[in-house]
């Protein structure tokens, strides 16, 4: 079996490996509140050989906590098999460059036992800037065999978060924008604010604003150490609904740390009026 792949690959590397038989490229472009927009963008042009999977489709479940619960094991397994993704297939996921939808697939694949997955650094924007080829052809692949084996310890629910949020050995990281974290705005969820005790590290700060690429591992490690990542035993990441938190989880991995996902995130927490909310 291949070793676990690097969390990131560049456009140059991908361009050199487009013809690899064991490679599957997944276009994860998606826009919150605009169902179908990512698929439309995909149909207008995508990286050659790419299929399309997004958060409003196979990358979320129909039942579970929050707005974007995890897809169930059998359903996700069936999607992978239909897409020609077997245990030894190398997967490269990309989005528009913000890192979140592609990181969601990166995390889901690893959660279900598929370690050979990377995110295209800079996403579609980087691919275009590099002069990468564009296709409108919708590929069809022969089915593969994949057995999903979820790592259930990687996920926590609201009861676990409530029990450990005051524990000094636990760091709770909120990936949303600072305005949402402080409770100044709340465009979609039941209540404004954040989980008491959580530290804010917006997922957008993981991306270099000048290059559109992920920060370097040493930069990410310094950023996480500044909020105490090297002083705790457990880190739990959350966001609005469990999508952008995956960007922070990927960044943690790059920085040499590991974290858990609060699946329902703020959409789940804020819907429970018995749970406290902090502002400021």
XYZ file of N, CA, C and O in Angstrom, residues 19 47 80 104-106 108 115 143 147 169 178 190 196-197 209 225-226 244 251 259 271:
88
model
N -2.149 12.258 -16.698
C -2.399 11.004 -17.413
C -2.205 9.765 -16.548
O -2.360 8.643 -17.037
N -10.577 21.022 -14.638
C -9.306 20.354 -14.913
C -9.606 19.040 -15.624
O -10.507 18.300 -15.220
N -17.672 6.906 -3.880
C -16.268 6.665 -4.226
C -16.153 5.550 -5.264
O -15.424 5.684 -6.252
N -12.619 19.669 2.953
C -13.690 18.803 3.445
C -13.549 17.404 2.835
O -13.643 16.397 3.543
N -13.316 17.314 1.522
C -13.134 16.009 0.900
C -11.859 15.356 1.399
O -11.841 14.151 1.666
N -10.791 16.139 1.530
C -9.528 15.605 2.072
C -9.765 14.958 3.429
O -9.330 13.833 3.681
N -12.719 13.973 4.780
C -13.658 12.855 4.688
C -12.983 11.581 4.191
O -13.218 10.483 4.737
N -6.051 7.273 2.754
C -5.004 8.257 3.048
C -4.339 8.902 1.840
O -3.545 9.829 1.989
N -16.155 1.398 -12.269
C -16.322 1.323 -10.817
C -15.122 0.660 -10.147
O -14.465 -0.209 -10.728
N -13.892 -0.025 0.716
C -14.587 -0.343 1.965
C -14.318 0.787 2.952
O -13.174 1.003 3.360
N -6.611 21.205 29.126
C -5.878 20.315 28.225
C -6.518 20.259 26.835
O -6.046 19.543 25.956
N -13.980 36.590 12.173
C -13.941 37.228 13.489
C -15.271 37.871 13.850
O -15.697 37.846 15.009
N -29.018 29.975 14.191
C -30.053 30.471 15.114
C -29.626 31.580 16.066
O -30.421 32.466 16.372
N -18.393 29.168 24.436
C -17.538 29.735 25.480
C -16.232 28.950 25.630
O -16.237 27.717 25.674
N -15.133 29.688 25.664
C -13.819 29.067 25.792
C -13.105 28.855 24.478
O -11.906 28.559 24.467
N -2.803 35.827 1.587
C -3.662 36.679 0.758
C -2.991 37.152 -0.526
O -3.676 37.485 -1.498
N 0.838 27.613 17.474
C 1.494 27.709 18.779
C 1.104 28.994 19.501
O 1.011 29.035 20.732
N 0.843 30.044 18.731
C 0.440 31.322 19.330
C -0.902 31.222 20.050
O -1.183 32.009 20.949
N -15.567 24.632 6.817
C -14.318 25.401 6.883
C -13.412 24.927 8.017
O -12.196 25.155 7.978
N -4.560 22.328 7.965
C -3.439 23.176 8.378
C -2.748 22.621 9.624
O -1.517 22.667 9.735
N -6.115 17.186 15.014
C -7.295 17.734 15.673
C -8.520 16.888 15.388
O -8.523 16.053 14.478
N -28.403 25.940 17.887
C -29.800 25.506 17.818
C -30.299 24.944 19.145
O -31.505 24.811 19.354
